[in-house]
Amino acid sequence: MTSISTNVTARQATPDDAGRLIGVLAEAFFHDSVAQWLISDHDDRRFVSYRYFTHVVGHSLQYGHVETTSDGSAAAIWYARPAPSPSIAADRHVGVQEATGAYAPKFLLLETMFEAHHPPEAHHYLAYAAVSPEHQGQGTGTALLSNHHQQIDPLCLPAYVEATSPRNRDLYLRLGYLPGPSMVLPNGGPKIWRMWRAPLGSTIPAGFFTSHPPLTGERNDRGGDHAGSAGYPC
């Protein structure tokens, strides 16, 4: 284990943690604007969310890197990129369809949008980060993510994430991420911020701060100055 603050200890998750982490992810994202766009019905959202995150956690334990806290109150799911192999991507899409049923078209559209706007450069992709509601606002998420940054910064590996709320966006800004153009989901859907964290001296993807043809709607929201974040010289 790696101690990262006075109160939070991070460790790699195991299959024994799956049940707890499925609940943490499903409950943390239940009121998220993207979750509401995906599944407008309140009762369906809870049922489908648990099925969806059951697939997500199983898939990420097999193909990704899952970190949690010593008490299991938070989860961070990372993938080393570039793009996954076609067989892994196909396995994920089949799993999403089976888990989400009638809501699968929206889930697959969201994943297609994410993939289409994903930077091709080598990096670690933060696919999901969640803290159980009763532990939010206590610095748990910051400590868990900082633990992973401390692992990849000496390797000069950047990180990429899509922030699905202003609160999450502000957290990532505090952790040294820079905002690129945002995506807007169709049919009155919410805005999603694409964010890149580059260790000092590493490369920011060419054109990351420039608008490009979107699949649906996109706004070119640029925030702050775009100097490299603090970290290890690369």
Short mmCIF file of C-alpha atoms in Angstrom, two decimals:
data_model
loop_
_atom_site.label_atom_id
_atom_site.label_comp_id
_atom_site.label_asym_id
_atom_site.label_seq_id
_atom_site.Cartn_x
_atom_site.Cartn_y
_atom_site.Cartn_z
CA MET A 1 0.00 0.00 0.00
CA THR A 2 1.04 3.59 -0.57
CA SER A 3 0.20 6.17 2.06
CA ILE A 4 -0.95 9.36 0.34
CA SER A 5 -2.41 11.43 3.15
CA THR A 6 -3.05 11.30 6.86
CA ASN A 7 -6.43 9.65 6.39
CA VAL A 8 -6.42 7.96 2.95
CA THR A 9 -4.43 4.95 1.80
CA ALA A 10 -4.62 3.78 -1.81
CA ARG A 11 -4.18 0.23 -3.08
CA GLN A 12 -4.87 -1.79 -6.20
CA ALA A 13 -8.32 -3.34 -6.19
CA THR A 14 -8.89 -7.09 -6.46
CA PRO A 15 -11.91 -9.14 -7.55
CA ASP A 16 -12.88 -9.34 -3.89
CA ASP A 17 -13.51 -5.58 -3.98
CA ALA A 18 -15.87 -5.75 -6.97
CA GLY A 19 -19.18 -5.78 -5.10
CA ARG A 20 -18.27 -2.79 -2.96
CA LEU A 21 -16.90 -0.77 -5.89
CA ILE A 22 -19.93 -1.44 -8.09
CA GLY A 23 -22.07 0.17 -5.40
CA VAL A 24 -19.70 3.12 -4.97
CA LEU A 25 -19.74 3.87 -8.72
CA ALA A 26 -23.48 3.38 -9.18
CA GLU A 27 -24.43 5.58 -6.22
CA ALA A 28 -21.84 8.27 -6.90
CA PHE A 29 -22.99 8.69 -10.51
CA PHE A 30 -26.72 8.30 -9.82
CA HIS A 31 -27.43 12.06 -9.83
CA ASP A 32 -24.77 12.92 -12.42
CA SER A 33 -26.13 14.90 -15.36
CA VAL A 34 -24.78 12.36 -17.86
CA ALA A 35 -26.45 9.50 -15.96
CA GLN A 36 -29.73 11.41 -16.08
CA TRP A 37 -29.30 11.95 -19.82
CA LEU A 38 -28.56 8.26 -20.33
CA ILE A 39 -31.48 7.03 -18.20
CA SER A 40 -34.16 9.59 -17.44
CA ASP A 41 -36.37 7.19 -15.46
CA HIS A 42 -35.37 7.29 -11.78
CA ASP A 43 -36.12 3.64 -10.99
CA ASP A 44 -34.60 2.33 -14.21
CA ARG A 45 -31.48 4.39 -13.59
CA ARG A 46 -30.63 2.66 -10.33
CA PHE A 47 -31.26 -0.84 -11.71
CA VAL A 48 -29.44 -0.28 -15.00
CA SER A 49 -26.58 1.60 -13.32
CA TYR A 50 -25.81 -1.38 -11.10
CA ARG A 51 -25.87 -3.71 -14.12
CA TYR A 52 -23.70 -1.32 -16.14
CA PHE A 53 -21.09 -0.86 -13.41
CA THR A 54 -21.04 -4.61 -12.78
CA HIS A 55 -19.80 -4.92 -16.35
CA VAL A 56 -17.45 -1.91 -16.02
CA VAL A 57 -15.75 -3.19 -12.87
CA GLY A 58 -15.35 -6.72 -14.25
CA HIS A 59 -13.96 -5.41 -17.53
CA SER A 60 -11.55 -3.00 -15.87
CA LEU A 61 -10.24 -5.59 -13.41
CA GLN A 62 -9.38 -7.73 -16.44
CA TYR A 63 -8.06 -5.11 -18.85
CA GLY A 64 -7.41 -1.93 -16.85
CA HIS A 65 -6.02 -0.78 -13.52
CA VAL A 66 -8.46 -0.28 -10.65
CA GLU A 67 -7.45 1.59 -7.51
CA THR A 68 -9.41 1.96 -4.31
CA THR A 69 -8.94 3.12 -0.74
CA SER A 70 -8.25 0.95 2.28
CA ASP A 71 -11.89 1.24 3.34
CA GLY A 72 -13.28 0.72 -0.19
CA SER A 73 -15.00 4.11 -0.18
CA ALA A 74 -13.66 5.27 -3.56
CA ALA A 75 -12.70 3.90 -6.95
CA ALA A 76 -10.51 5.09 -9.82
CA ILE A 77 -10.43 3.10 -13.04
CA TRP A 78 -7.48 3.72 -15.33
CA TYR A 79 -6.52 2.35 -18.75
CA ALA A 80 -3.13 2.62 -20.42
CA ARG A 81 -3.70 3.97 -23.92
CA PRO A 82 -3.41 4.14 -27.03
CA ALA A 83 -6.63 2.55 -28.22
CA PRO A 84 -7.51 -0.97 -27.00
CA SER A 85 -7.38 -3.93 -29.37
CA PRO A 86 -10.48 -4.59 -31.47
CA SER A 87 -11.26 -7.73 -29.45
CA ILE A 88 -11.19 -5.83 -26.15
CA ALA A 89 -13.32 -3.02 -27.59
CA ALA A 90 -15.82 -5.54 -28.98
CA ASP A 91 -16.00 -7.33 -25.64
CA ARG A 92 -16.77 -4.05 -23.93
CA HIS A 93 -19.48 -3.08 -26.41
CA VAL A 94 -21.19 -6.46 -26.10
CA GLY A 95 -21.08 -6.17 -22.32
CA VAL A 96 -22.55 -2.66 -22.40
CA GLN A 97 -25.39 -3.79 -24.64
CA GLU A 98 -26.23 -6.72 -22.41
CA ALA A 99 -26.09 -4.62 -19.24
CA THR A 100 -28.12 -1.64 -20.44
CA GLY A 101 -30.80 -3.23 -22.63
CA ALA A 102 -33.17 -0.67 -24.10
CA TYR A 103 -30.80 2.14 -23.05
CA ALA A 104 -27.85 0.64 -24.96
CA PRO A 105 -28.08 3.04 -27.97
CA LYS A 106 -27.38 6.07 -25.76
CA PHE A 107 -24.59 4.31 -23.86
CA LEU A 108 -22.93 3.22 -27.10
CA LEU A 109 -23.33 6.70 -28.60
CA LEU A 110 -21.59 8.17 -25.55
CA GLU A 111 -18.73 5.71 -25.82
CA THR A 112 -18.42 6.36 -29.56
CA MET A 113 -18.19 10.11 -28.92
CA PHE A 114 -15.56 9.60 -26.23
CA GLU A 115 -13.48 7.38 -28.48
CA ALA A 116 -13.76 9.74 -31.46
CA HIS A 117 -12.42 12.65 -29.39
CA HIS A 118 -9.75 10.65 -27.55
CA PRO A 119 -6.12 11.85 -27.91
CA PRO A 120 -3.97 9.29 -29.77
CA GLU A 121 -0.82 10.02 -27.75
CA ALA A 122 0.33 7.52 -25.13
CA HIS A 123 -1.21 8.33 -21.73
CA HIS A 124 -3.21 6.94 -18.83
CA TYR A 125 -6.97 7.36 -19.26
CA LEU A 126 -9.09 7.96 -16.17
CA ALA A 127 -12.31 6.32 -17.30
CA TYR A 128 -14.17 6.56 -13.97
CA ALA A 129 -13.52 8.12 -10.59
CA ALA A 130 -16.04 7.98 -7.77
CA VAL A 131 -16.30 8.47 -4.03
CA SER A 132 -19.21 7.06 -2.03
CA PRO A 133 -21.66 9.87 -1.13
CA GLU A 134 -20.97 9.68 2.62
CA HIS A 135 -17.23 10.21 2.03
CA GLN A 136 -17.44 13.04 -0.50
CA GLY A 137 -15.98 16.44 0.34
CA GLN A 138 -13.24 14.98 2.54
CA GLY A 139 -10.38 14.93 0.06
CA THR A 140 -10.68 11.20 -0.64
CA GLY A 141 -10.91 11.56 -4.41
CA THR A 142 -8.02 14.04 -4.50
CA ALA A 143 -5.82 11.69 -2.51
CA LEU A 144 -6.72 8.64 -4.61
CA LEU A 145 -6.01 10.38 -7.92
CA SER A 146 -2.85 12.02 -6.61
CA ASN A 147 -1.54 8.56 -5.75
CA HIS A 148 -1.78 7.51 -9.39
CA HIS A 149 -0.28 10.78 -10.63
CA GLN A 150 2.71 10.14 -8.36
CA GLN A 151 3.19 6.80 -10.12
CA ILE A 152 2.99 8.06 -13.71
CA ASP A 153 4.70 11.46 -13.38
CA PRO A 154 8.22 9.98 -13.02
CA LEU A 155 7.49 8.01 -16.22
CA CYS A 156 6.53 11.25 -18.00
CA LEU A 157 3.11 9.78 -18.78
CA PRO A 158 0.25 12.27 -19.19
CA ALA A 159 -3.32 11.62 -18.04
CA TYR A 160 -6.63 12.27 -19.78
CA VAL A 161 -10.19 12.44 -18.43
CA GLU A 162 -13.69 13.56 -19.43
CA ALA A 163 -15.22 15.64 -16.62
CA THR A 164 -19.00 15.28 -16.49
CA SER A 165 -19.81 18.12 -14.09
CA PRO A 166 -18.45 21.54 -13.11
CA ARG A 167 -17.54 20.11 -9.69
CA ASN A 168 -15.47 17.33 -11.26
CA ARG A 169 -13.93 19.78 -13.73
CA ASP A 170 -12.82 22.02 -10.86
CA LEU A 171 -11.29 19.05 -9.04
CA TYR A 172 -9.26 18.12 -12.10
CA LEU A 173 -8.17 21.72 -12.57
CA ARG A 174 -6.82 21.70 -9.00
CA LEU A 175 -4.94 18.50 -9.83
CA GLY A 176 -3.16 20.13 -12.77
CA TYR A 177 -5.39 19.16 -15.68
CA LEU A 178 -5.91 21.59 -18.55
CA PRO A 179 -9.29 21.93 -20.31
CA GLY A 180 -9.62 21.36 -24.04
CA PRO A 181 -12.76 21.90 -26.15
CA SER A 182 -15.87 20.50 -24.49
CA MET A 183 -18.42 18.11 -25.97
CA VAL A 184 -22.17 18.65 -25.71
CA LEU A 185 -24.38 15.58 -25.78
CA PRO A 186 -27.29 15.66 -28.25
CA ASN A 187 -30.97 16.32 -27.55
CA GLY A 188 -30.37 18.83 -24.79
CA GLY A 189 -27.69 16.75 -23.10
CA PRO A 190 -25.05 18.11 -20.71
CA LYS A 191 -21.59 19.44 -21.43
CA ILE A 192 -18.52 17.25 -20.92
CA TRP A 193 -15.05 18.73 -20.47
CA ARG A 194 -12.05 17.00 -22.07
CA MET A 195 -9.01 17.47 -19.81
CA TRP A 196 -5.31 16.65 -20.16
CA ARG A 197 -2.64 16.55 -17.45
CA ALA A 198 0.92 16.78 -18.76
CA PRO A 199 3.94 16.36 -16.46
CA LEU A 200 6.31 19.31 -16.72
CA GLY A 201 8.12 19.18 -20.04
CA SER A 202 5.97 16.49 -21.64
CA THR A 203 4.00 17.04 -24.81
CA ILE A 204 0.44 18.33 -24.99
CA PRO A 205 -1.37 16.68 -27.94
CA ALA A 206 -1.21 18.70 -31.14
CA GLY A 207 -4.48 20.51 -31.67
CA PHE A 208 -5.86 19.56 -28.24
CA PHE A 209 -6.98 23.15 -27.59
CA THR A 210 -8.40 23.60 -31.09
CA SER A 211 -11.95 22.83 -32.12
CA HIS A 212 -12.45 20.00 -34.59
CA PRO A 213 -15.50 18.60 -36.39
CA PRO A 214 -17.77 17.08 -33.70
CA LEU A 215 -20.00 14.04 -33.93
CA THR A 216 -22.81 16.10 -32.42
CA GLY A 217 -22.36 19.51 -30.79
CA GLU A 218 -19.17 20.96 -29.40
CA ARG A 219 -18.10 24.24 -27.88
CA ASN A 220 -14.54 25.47 -27.81
CA ASP A 221 -14.25 26.40 -24.13
CA ARG A 222 -10.68 27.21 -23.21
CA GLY A 223 -9.88 27.94 -19.59
CA GLY A 224 -6.75 29.29 -17.94
CA ASP A 225 -3.34 29.50 -19.54
CA HIS A 226 -2.09 26.35 -21.17
CA ALA A 227 1.34 25.97 -19.68
CA GLY A 228 2.45 22.51 -18.53
CA SER A 229 1.36 21.39 -15.08
CA ALA A 230 3.76 21.01 -12.19
CA GLY A 231 5.48 17.64 -12.07
CA TYR A 232 8.61 15.78 -13.10
CA PRO A 233 10.79 17.18 -15.90
CA CYS A 234 10.54 14.96 -18.99
#
